[in-house]
Short mmCIF file of C-alpha atoms and ligand atoms in Angstrom, two decimals:
data_model
loop_
_atom_site.label_atom_id
_atom_site.label_comp_id
_atom_site.label_asym_id
_atom_site.label_seq_id
_atom_site.Cartn_x
_atom_site.Cartn_y
_atom_site.Cartn_z
CA MET R 1 114.03 111.19 99.92
CA GLN R 2 117.21 110.04 97.93
CA THR R 3 116.95 109.84 94.08
CA ILE R 4 118.66 107.53 91.70
CA ASP R 5 120.21 110.52 89.81
CA LYS R 6 121.85 111.73 92.82
CA PHE R 7 122.69 108.61 94.46
CA ASN R 8 126.20 107.15 93.98
CA PHE R 9 126.27 103.40 94.06
CA SER R 10 130.12 103.20 94.09
CA GLY R 11 131.13 100.48 96.88
CA HIS R 12 127.41 99.44 97.27
CA LYS R 13 125.47 96.46 96.68
CA ALA R 14 122.04 97.31 95.59
CA PHE R 15 118.89 94.86 95.80
CA VAL R 16 117.18 96.06 92.70
CA ARG R 17 113.31 94.85 92.55
CA VAL R 18 112.61 94.69 88.83
CA ASP R 19 109.35 93.37 87.01
CA PHE R 20 110.69 90.98 84.39
CA ASN R 21 107.37 89.14 84.36
CA VAL R 22 107.55 88.81 80.52
CA PRO R 23 105.75 86.65 78.12
CA LEU R 24 107.41 83.36 77.21
CA ASP R 25 106.50 81.03 74.24
CA GLU R 26 106.48 77.32 74.75
CA ASN R 27 110.34 77.16 74.07
CA PHE R 28 110.87 79.79 76.74
CA ASN R 29 111.57 82.52 74.00
CA ILE R 30 110.67 86.20 75.40
CA THR R 31 107.79 87.39 73.14
CA ASP R 32 107.86 90.74 74.39
CA ASP R 33 111.03 92.11 76.37
CA THR R 34 109.54 95.53 77.02
CA ARG R 35 109.79 95.45 80.84
CA ILE R 36 113.34 94.12 80.83
CA ARG R 37 114.53 96.98 78.38
CA ALA R 38 112.63 99.38 80.72
CA ALA R 39 114.95 98.64 83.62
CA MET R 40 118.10 98.85 81.90
CA PRO R 41 118.85 102.58 82.57
CA THR R 42 118.68 101.78 86.24
CA LEU R 43 120.70 98.54 86.35
CA LYS R 44 123.42 100.30 83.88
CA LYS R 45 123.50 103.33 86.24
CA ILE R 46 124.53 101.10 89.32
CA LEU R 47 127.10 99.16 87.64
CA SER R 48 128.76 102.13 85.89
CA ASP R 49 128.92 103.92 89.25
CA GLY R 50 131.11 101.16 90.46
CA GLY R 51 128.23 99.19 92.61
CA SER R 52 127.04 95.78 92.43
CA LEU R 53 123.67 94.31 91.43
CA ILE R 54 121.32 91.87 92.85
CA ILE R 55 118.33 91.68 90.90
CA GLY R 56 115.20 90.06 91.89
CA SER R 57 111.81 89.52 90.15
CA HIS R 58 109.02 87.24 89.64
CA LEU R 59 107.87 85.39 86.53
CA GLY R 60 104.37 84.19 86.21
CA ARG R 61 102.16 82.81 88.99
CA PRO R 62 104.00 79.60 90.24
CA LYS R 63 102.32 77.74 93.06
CA GLY R 64 105.71 76.59 94.40
CA ILE R 65 109.18 75.79 92.94
CA ASP R 66 108.58 75.31 89.39
CA ASP R 67 111.22 74.97 86.49
CA LYS R 68 108.51 76.20 83.97
CA TYR R 69 108.95 79.73 85.87
CA SER R 70 112.54 79.78 86.47
CA LEU R 71 114.25 83.09 85.69
CA LYS R 72 117.16 81.10 84.29
CA HIS R 73 115.05 81.13 80.93
CA ILE R 74 115.64 84.71 80.46
CA LEU R 75 119.07 85.17 82.07
CA SER R 76 120.94 85.17 78.92
CA HIS R 77 118.76 87.94 77.23
CA ILE R 78 119.24 90.08 80.38
CA SER R 79 122.80 89.63 80.12
CA GLU R 80 122.99 90.35 76.60
CA LEU R 81 120.80 93.79 77.06
CA LEU R 82 122.96 94.78 80.17
CA GLY R 83 126.26 93.83 78.09
CA LYS R 84 127.65 91.76 80.82
CA ASN R 85 127.70 88.19 82.04
CA ILE R 86 125.24 87.87 85.12
CA ALA R 87 125.53 85.19 87.64
CA PHE R 88 122.51 83.24 88.74
CA ALA R 89 121.37 81.77 91.96
CA ASN R 90 119.03 78.88 91.76
CA ASP R 91 117.16 80.09 94.87
CA CYS R 92 116.52 83.36 96.00
CA LEU R 93 116.66 82.56 99.85
CA GLY R 94 118.95 79.46 100.10
CA LYS R 95 122.65 78.96 100.75
CA GLU R 96 123.75 79.96 97.11
CA ALA R 97 121.84 83.25 97.23
CA VAL R 98 123.46 84.07 100.37
CA GLU R 99 127.04 83.04 99.17
CA LYS R 100 126.91 84.27 95.65
CA SER R 101 125.43 87.72 96.94
CA ALA R 102 128.15 88.02 99.64
CA ALA R 103 130.84 87.15 97.15
CA LEU R 104 129.70 89.90 94.62
CA LYS R 105 132.27 92.40 93.72
CA ALA R 106 132.02 95.99 92.41
CA GLY R 107 130.57 96.04 88.98
CA GLU R 108 129.33 92.32 89.03
CA ALA R 109 125.66 91.44 88.80
CA LEU R 110 123.70 88.50 90.10
CA LEU R 111 120.10 87.32 89.34
CA LEU R 112 118.19 85.59 91.89
CA GLU R 113 115.71 82.90 91.17
CA ASN R 114 112.15 83.59 90.97
CA LEU R 115 110.90 85.42 94.11
CA ARG R 116 107.21 83.96 94.02
CA PHE R 117 108.77 80.37 94.36
CA TYR R 118 107.85 81.13 97.88
CA ALA R 119 104.34 81.94 99.45
CA ALA R 120 105.99 84.45 101.80
CA GLU R 121 106.81 87.07 98.86
CA GLU R 122 103.14 87.57 98.58
CA GLY R 123 102.47 86.78 102.49
CA LYS R 124 99.53 84.69 101.47
CA PRO R 125 99.26 80.86 102.52
CA ARG R 126 98.96 78.64 99.38
CA GLY R 127 97.19 75.60 99.23
CA LEU R 128 94.70 76.23 101.95
CA LYS R 129 91.55 74.30 101.45
CA GLU R 130 88.21 76.32 100.85
CA ASP R 131 86.61 74.35 103.50
CA ALA R 132 89.50 74.81 106.03
CA ALA R 133 88.34 75.77 109.62
CA ASP R 134 88.59 79.46 110.02
CA GLU R 135 91.02 79.36 113.04
CA GLU R 136 93.16 77.11 110.42
CA LYS R 137 93.04 79.84 108.07
CA ALA R 138 93.71 82.64 110.38
CA ILE R 139 96.91 80.80 111.63
CA ALA R 140 98.12 80.13 108.27
CA LYS R 141 97.55 83.80 107.41
CA LYS R 142 99.72 84.75 110.43
CA THR R 143 102.29 82.30 109.67
CA GLU R 144 102.67 83.49 106.21
CA LYS R 145 102.76 87.18 107.16
CA ALA R 146 105.65 86.31 109.76
CA ASN R 147 107.42 84.63 106.95
CA GLN R 148 107.06 87.41 104.67
CA LYS R 149 108.85 89.51 107.21
CA GLU R 150 111.68 86.98 107.56
CA MET R 151 112.08 86.95 103.82
CA ALA R 152 112.07 90.61 103.22
CA LYS R 153 114.65 90.80 106.13
CA GLN R 154 116.97 88.19 104.36
CA LEU R 155 116.64 89.60 100.98
CA ALA R 156 117.81 93.08 102.59
CA SER R 157 120.70 91.44 104.36
CA TYR R 158 122.26 90.70 100.93
CA ALA R 159 122.60 94.50 100.15
CA THR R 160 123.41 98.06 101.30
CA VAL R 161 120.88 99.73 99.35
CA TYR R 162 117.28 98.83 98.18
CA VAL R 163 116.10 100.15 94.67
CA ASN R 164 112.37 99.62 93.61
CA ASP R 165 112.07 99.67 89.83
CA ALA R 166 109.07 97.35 89.58
CA PHE R 167 106.11 99.69 88.59
CA GLY R 168 104.19 96.75 87.45
CA THR R 169 103.89 95.36 91.01
CA ALA R 170 103.92 98.70 92.94
CA HIS R 171 100.49 97.77 93.74
CA ARG R 172 101.19 94.75 95.98
CA ALA R 173 102.67 94.90 99.40
CA HIS R 174 104.93 91.92 98.88
CA ALA R 175 107.93 91.13 100.69
CA SER R 176 110.51 92.39 97.88
CA THR R 177 108.27 95.27 96.66
CA ALA R 178 107.27 96.83 99.98
CA ILE R 179 108.24 95.14 103.25
CA ILE R 180 111.98 94.92 102.50
CA ALA R 181 112.15 98.74 102.59
CA ASP R 182 111.52 98.59 106.31
CA TYR R 183 115.19 97.27 106.55
CA PHE R 184 116.93 100.42 105.14
CA ASP R 185 116.93 103.74 106.42
CA ASN R 186 115.61 106.61 104.21
CA ASP R 187 119.12 107.51 102.66
CA HIS R 188 119.26 103.92 101.46
CA LYS R 189 116.11 103.04 99.79
CA LEU R 190 115.14 104.78 96.42
CA PHE R 191 112.95 104.43 93.28
CA GLY R 192 114.68 103.19 90.03
CA TYR R 193 114.33 105.53 86.80
CA LEU R 194 111.35 103.54 85.58
CA MET R 195 109.61 103.74 88.72
CA GLN R 196 110.28 107.37 89.08
CA ASN R 197 109.29 108.12 85.56
CA GLU R 198 105.93 106.24 86.03
CA ILE R 199 105.28 108.27 89.19
CA ASP R 200 106.10 111.67 87.58
CA ALA R 201 103.91 111.10 84.59
CA VAL R 202 100.83 110.07 86.84
CA GLU R 203 101.52 113.08 89.17
CA LYS R 204 101.99 115.58 86.21
CA VAL R 205 98.56 114.46 85.02
CA LEU R 206 96.58 114.21 88.25
CA LYS R 207 98.24 116.91 90.38
CA ASP R 208 100.13 119.22 88.18
CA THR R 209 97.67 119.35 85.41
CA ALA R 210 97.70 121.61 82.65
CA ARG R 211 93.98 122.40 81.60
CA PRO R 212 91.82 121.41 79.71
CA PHE R 213 92.36 117.77 81.02
CA THR R 214 90.68 115.00 78.98
CA ALA R 215 90.34 111.39 80.00
CA ILE R 216 89.42 108.90 77.25
CA MET R 217 88.03 105.55 78.89
CA GLY R 218 87.38 102.78 76.72
CA GLY R 219 87.59 98.92 76.88
CA SER R 220 84.80 96.69 77.44
CA LYS R 221 83.03 97.11 80.76
CA VAL R 222 81.96 99.89 83.10
CA SER R 223 82.17 97.74 86.19
CA SER R 224 85.84 97.40 85.83
CA LYS R 225 86.46 101.20 85.60
CA ILE R 226 83.92 102.42 87.97
CA ASP R 227 86.49 103.66 90.53
CA ILE R 228 88.84 105.28 88.00
CA ILE R 229 86.05 107.01 86.43
CA GLU R 230 84.53 108.22 89.79
CA ASN R 231 88.21 109.64 90.72
CA LEU R 232 88.41 111.18 87.38
CA LEU R 233 85.18 113.00 87.62
CA THR R 234 86.76 114.92 90.58
CA LYS R 235 89.76 116.09 88.40
CA VAL R 236 89.10 116.28 84.51
CA ASP R 237 87.35 118.99 82.29
CA ASN R 238 86.18 116.29 79.68
CA LEU R 239 85.61 112.69 80.17
CA ILE R 240 85.20 110.77 76.93
CA ILE R 241 83.40 107.24 77.34
CA ALA R 242 84.28 104.83 74.46
CA GLY R 243 84.56 101.25 73.76
CA GLY R 244 81.82 98.65 75.04
CA MET R 245 81.01 100.67 78.10
CA THR R 246 79.43 103.11 75.49
CA TYR R 247 76.04 100.78 75.33
CA THR R 248 75.54 100.61 78.97
CA PHE R 249 75.21 104.52 79.03
CA THR R 250 73.27 104.60 75.64
CA LYS R 251 70.59 102.01 77.15
CA ALA R 252 70.50 103.78 80.33
CA LEU R 253 69.64 106.80 78.56
CA GLY R 254 67.04 104.90 76.59
CA GLY R 255 68.60 104.13 73.30
CA LYS R 256 68.25 101.21 71.26
CA ILE R 257 71.38 99.01 71.44
CA GLY R 258 70.65 95.79 69.71
CA ASN R 259 73.17 93.04 70.59
CA SER R 260 75.85 95.26 71.56
CA ILE R 261 77.61 94.53 74.87
CA CYS R 262 76.09 95.87 77.87
CA GLU R 263 75.88 95.56 81.70
CA ASN R 264 72.08 95.67 82.62
CA ASP R 265 73.14 95.64 86.26
CA LYS R 266 75.04 98.87 85.86
CA LEU R 267 72.43 101.06 84.12
CA ASP R 268 71.58 103.10 87.29
CA LEU R 269 75.37 103.31 87.97
CA ALA R 270 75.67 104.83 84.39
CA LEU R 271 73.10 107.38 85.17
CA SER R 272 74.50 108.44 88.59
CA LEU R 273 77.94 108.85 86.70
CA ILE R 274 76.17 111.10 84.12
CA GLN R 275 74.67 113.09 87.15
CA LYS R 276 77.89 113.37 88.81
CA ALA R 277 79.45 114.56 85.77
CA LYS R 278 76.90 117.48 85.58
CA ASP R 279 77.26 118.24 89.24
CA ASN R 280 81.21 118.52 88.77
CA LYS R 281 80.73 120.64 85.63
CA VAL R 282 82.58 117.92 83.83
CA ASN R 283 82.01 117.62 79.97
CA LEU R 284 80.90 114.04 79.61
CA VAL R 285 81.34 113.06 76.01
CA LEU R 286 79.45 110.11 74.68
CA ALA R 287 79.56 108.57 71.06
CA ILE R 288 77.04 109.62 68.73
CA ASP R 289 77.39 106.87 66.16
CA ALA R 290 78.50 103.52 65.94
CA LYS R 291 80.09 100.94 63.44
CA ALA R 292 77.69 98.27 63.94
CA ALA R 293 78.16 94.80 62.86
CA ASP R 294 75.72 91.72 62.01
CA ARG R 295 78.07 89.26 64.13
CA PHE R 296 81.09 89.47 66.35
CA SER R 297 83.66 88.87 63.72
CA ASN R 298 86.08 90.90 61.60
CA ASP R 299 84.39 89.66 58.65
CA ALA R 300 80.78 90.77 59.84
CA LYS R 301 78.53 93.04 57.60
CA THR R 302 78.87 96.51 58.76
CA GLN R 303 77.04 99.70 58.81
CA PHE R 304 77.15 103.27 60.45
CA VAL R 305 74.22 103.92 62.54
CA SER R 306 73.17 106.43 65.25
CA VAL R 307 74.46 105.13 68.56
CA ASP R 308 71.09 104.91 69.96
CA ALA R 309 69.33 103.29 66.97
CA ILE R 310 71.26 99.92 66.58
CA PRO R 311 69.09 97.49 64.78
CA ASP R 312 68.11 94.39 66.25
CA GLY R 313 70.62 91.51 65.73
CA TRP R 314 73.38 94.04 65.06
CA GLU R 315 76.09 95.20 67.69
CA GLY R 316 78.24 98.20 68.10
CA LEU R 317 81.90 97.19 67.76
CA ASP R 318 83.54 100.67 67.18
CA ILE R 319 82.43 104.31 67.09
CA GLY R 320 81.60 105.76 63.83
CA PRO R 321 83.12 108.72 61.91
CA GLU R 322 80.81 111.26 63.52
CA THR R 323 82.21 110.31 66.75
CA GLU R 324 85.57 110.19 65.59
CA LYS R 325 85.33 113.88 64.76
CA LYS R 326 83.69 114.75 68.05
CA PHE R 327 86.18 113.19 70.08
CA ALA R 328 89.16 114.41 68.02
CA THR R 329 87.98 118.09 68.43
CA VAL R 330 87.73 117.63 72.34
CA ILE R 331 91.45 115.86 72.47
CA GLU R 332 93.25 118.16 70.09
CA ASN R 333 91.92 121.20 72.10
CA SER R 334 93.24 119.52 75.44
CA LYS R 335 96.73 120.28 77.19
CA THR R 336 96.59 116.92 79.66
CA ILE R 337 95.36 113.62 77.97
CA LEU R 338 94.94 110.34 79.71
CA TRP R 339 94.19 107.48 77.43
CA ASN R 340 92.76 104.06 78.93
CA GLY R 341 91.01 101.51 76.59
CA PRO R 342 90.37 101.09 72.93
CA THR R 343 87.20 102.66 71.23
CA GLY R 344 86.25 99.40 69.94
CA VAL R 345 87.23 95.84 69.19
CA PHE R 346 90.84 96.69 67.96
CA GLU R 347 91.96 93.24 67.64
CA PHE R 348 89.66 92.74 64.66
CA GLU R 349 91.36 94.99 61.84
CA ASN R 350 87.95 96.21 60.51
CA PHE R 351 87.17 97.79 63.86
CA THR R 352 90.51 99.73 64.69
CA GLY R 353 89.32 102.90 63.15
CA GLY R 354 88.00 104.60 66.05
CA SER R 355 91.19 103.78 68.13
CA LYS R 356 93.45 104.81 65.42
CA ALA R 357 91.35 108.30 65.10
CA VAL R 358 91.91 108.93 69.07
CA GLY R 359 95.31 107.91 68.72
CA GLN R 360 96.07 110.38 66.01
CA ALA R 361 94.24 113.15 67.86
CA ILE R 362 96.44 112.57 70.77
CA VAL R 363 99.53 112.64 68.40
CA LYS R 364 98.40 116.05 67.32
CA ALA R 365 97.67 117.46 70.69
CA THR R 366 101.04 116.28 71.97
CA GLU R 367 102.74 117.57 68.92
CA LYS R 368 100.90 121.15 70.22
CA GLY R 369 102.60 120.62 73.51
CA ALA R 370 99.99 118.69 75.44
CA PHE R 371 101.16 116.09 77.91
CA SER R 372 99.73 112.58 77.10
CA LEU R 373 99.63 109.61 79.19
CA VAL R 374 98.50 105.95 77.74
CA GLY R 375 98.39 103.16 80.12
CA GLY R 376 96.49 100.21 81.23
CA GLY R 377 96.70 97.27 79.00
CA ASP R 378 94.91 97.43 75.66
CA SER R 379 95.55 101.10 74.90
CA VAL R 380 99.23 100.45 75.13
CA ALA R 381 98.68 97.42 72.66
CA CYS R 382 96.64 99.93 70.47
CA VAL R 383 99.63 102.49 70.17
CA ASN R 384 102.12 99.77 69.61
CA LYS R 385 100.17 98.22 66.94
CA PHE R 386 99.65 101.80 65.39
CA GLY R 387 103.14 102.74 65.42
CA ILE R 388 102.62 105.85 67.37
CA ALA R 389 104.01 104.83 71.09
CA ASN R 390 106.98 107.18 70.64
CA LYS R 391 104.71 109.96 69.96
CA MET R 392 103.04 109.91 73.18
CA SER R 393 104.41 111.83 76.09
CA TYR R 394 104.45 108.68 78.14
CA VAL R 395 103.41 105.14 77.57
CA SER R 396 103.06 103.36 81.03
CA THR R 397 104.37 99.86 81.91
CA GLY R 398 101.95 99.29 84.67
CA GLY R 399 98.75 97.46 84.12
CA GLY R 400 96.99 97.18 87.46
CA ALA R 401 99.39 99.30 89.25
CA LEU R 402 98.81 102.37 86.99
CA LEU R 403 94.93 102.00 87.23
CA GLU R 404 95.00 101.78 91.03
CA PHE R 405 97.35 104.84 90.97
CA ILE R 406 94.61 106.64 88.82
CA GLU R 407 91.89 105.59 91.05
CA GLY R 408 93.71 107.46 93.82
CA LYS R 409 94.92 104.58 95.82
CA GLU R 410 98.19 104.67 97.82
CA LEU R 411 100.39 102.09 95.96
CA PRO R 412 102.54 100.19 98.81
CA GLY R 413 105.67 100.02 96.63
CA ILE R 414 105.60 103.84 96.61
CA LYS R 415 104.53 104.32 100.03
CA ALA R 416 107.40 101.87 101.19
CA ILE R 417 109.87 104.40 99.98
CA ARG R 418 108.60 107.72 100.12
CA GLY R 419 106.58 107.17 103.31
P1 LIG G 501 89.56 96.71 78.83
O1 LIG G 501 90.39 95.27 79.27
O2 LIG G 501 88.26 96.83 79.89
O3 LIG G 501 90.31 97.78 78.73
O4 LIG G 501 88.67 96.09 77.64
C1 LIG G 501 89.50 96.03 76.40
C2 LIG G 501 88.57 95.15 75.68
O5 LIG G 501 87.48 95.77 75.20
C3 LIG G 501 89.27 94.84 74.35
O6 LIG G 501 89.58 93.41 74.10
C4 LIG G 501 88.12 95.33 73.35
O7 LIG G 501 87.88 94.18 72.16
C5 LIG G 501 87.00 95.45 73.93
N1 LIG G 501 86.05 96.16 73.50
C6 LIG G 501 86.14 97.51 73.26
N2 LIG G 501 84.86 97.83 72.64
C7 LIG G 501 84.15 96.94 72.46
C8 LIG G 501 82.73 96.68 72.12
N3 LIG G 501 82.25 97.74 71.34
N4 LIG G 501 82.25 95.71 72.01
C9 LIG G 501 82.63 94.44 72.64
N5 LIG G 501 84.02 94.68 73.01
C10 LIG G 501 84.72 95.88 73.01
#
């Protein structure tokens, strides 16, 4: 398999799939450009080798061609970060894209319009009525799959080498993230730096694991984390359960949880996960106390109580000090750490304490040589909010993609390149 650091792009036209799906305000200003910055090393390497760049991305969830989701809104910012004027093709498949990509010279860059303006990118029919006949649905699906191949083939025809640097969409088998790779031989398809770093970080955690390995799973619901927890129970030494899902476990064990968030239909599941942890000799670490609030508000009255004795009318919105200590001891003695999900409602300033304590314990462990990976939405927001992102070994840019990777699923964007 080719790797980006060894590949010389001189004389090549590279189609680079990036994930520039950045948040925009109502005036189309980018409110967080992390994803654009993350792809810069790959884009810069290609240009500095003397290659030319064809950049493809999606933005938002357009239902068709829609100015609101045009990549022209972010063109100047990308040019600024790249330190180079980038040409723009107002379509990714039309005449303009074909001509402008054909005319690209060494060292030049072209940004294509939003790939998701076409349903073929996702390979799923759009606008099909719910009550359409099964036969009509089947034909529409087949047509869109065929369109997807055509789209991938056309995008591939613009370039001599394919680079995938869009980890955020690696869990999707889309025209530009996976199918396109079929049109390049093994020596002319490769991961960009970002994608490679993400893969290396997850594989260091899940395959090349230094022990003890501790995973901290927070967030609101067990139901959204079942597959990850089940996979981790075959890999970790310690599994810390935090956040809202604490109370489903506590209630399943017979505790009193007041108004705390709970999935009553997942009590048996919680018990079976506890059993599975025992069977696999995994140390399942549950909270012992909670910071309870008399309502779901930052200004609520609060008290620290035992996690299984939350008074009626009160709800646990964060872990308490005893739990902070318990979690910190486990974390600080770990050599590999995975953190997904806050320990409480970290959006409320008064309930950030537990997440901060977990973050600080990870910083300490990392300083002692542990490898720490933070990823999957809100825990990334936490480390950014607490100013400790640069003290983690790796902070993932992938949400759904990272979670599916940790669940043990094969990601189409990865498989397309390394088989
Ligand atoms: P997730 O997307 O599953 O990682 O969940 C993140 C969300 O979980 C955040 O918005 C938190 O506010 C929420 N959360 C964490 N702990 C609690 C809790 N004890 N009660 C209610 N929501 C919580």
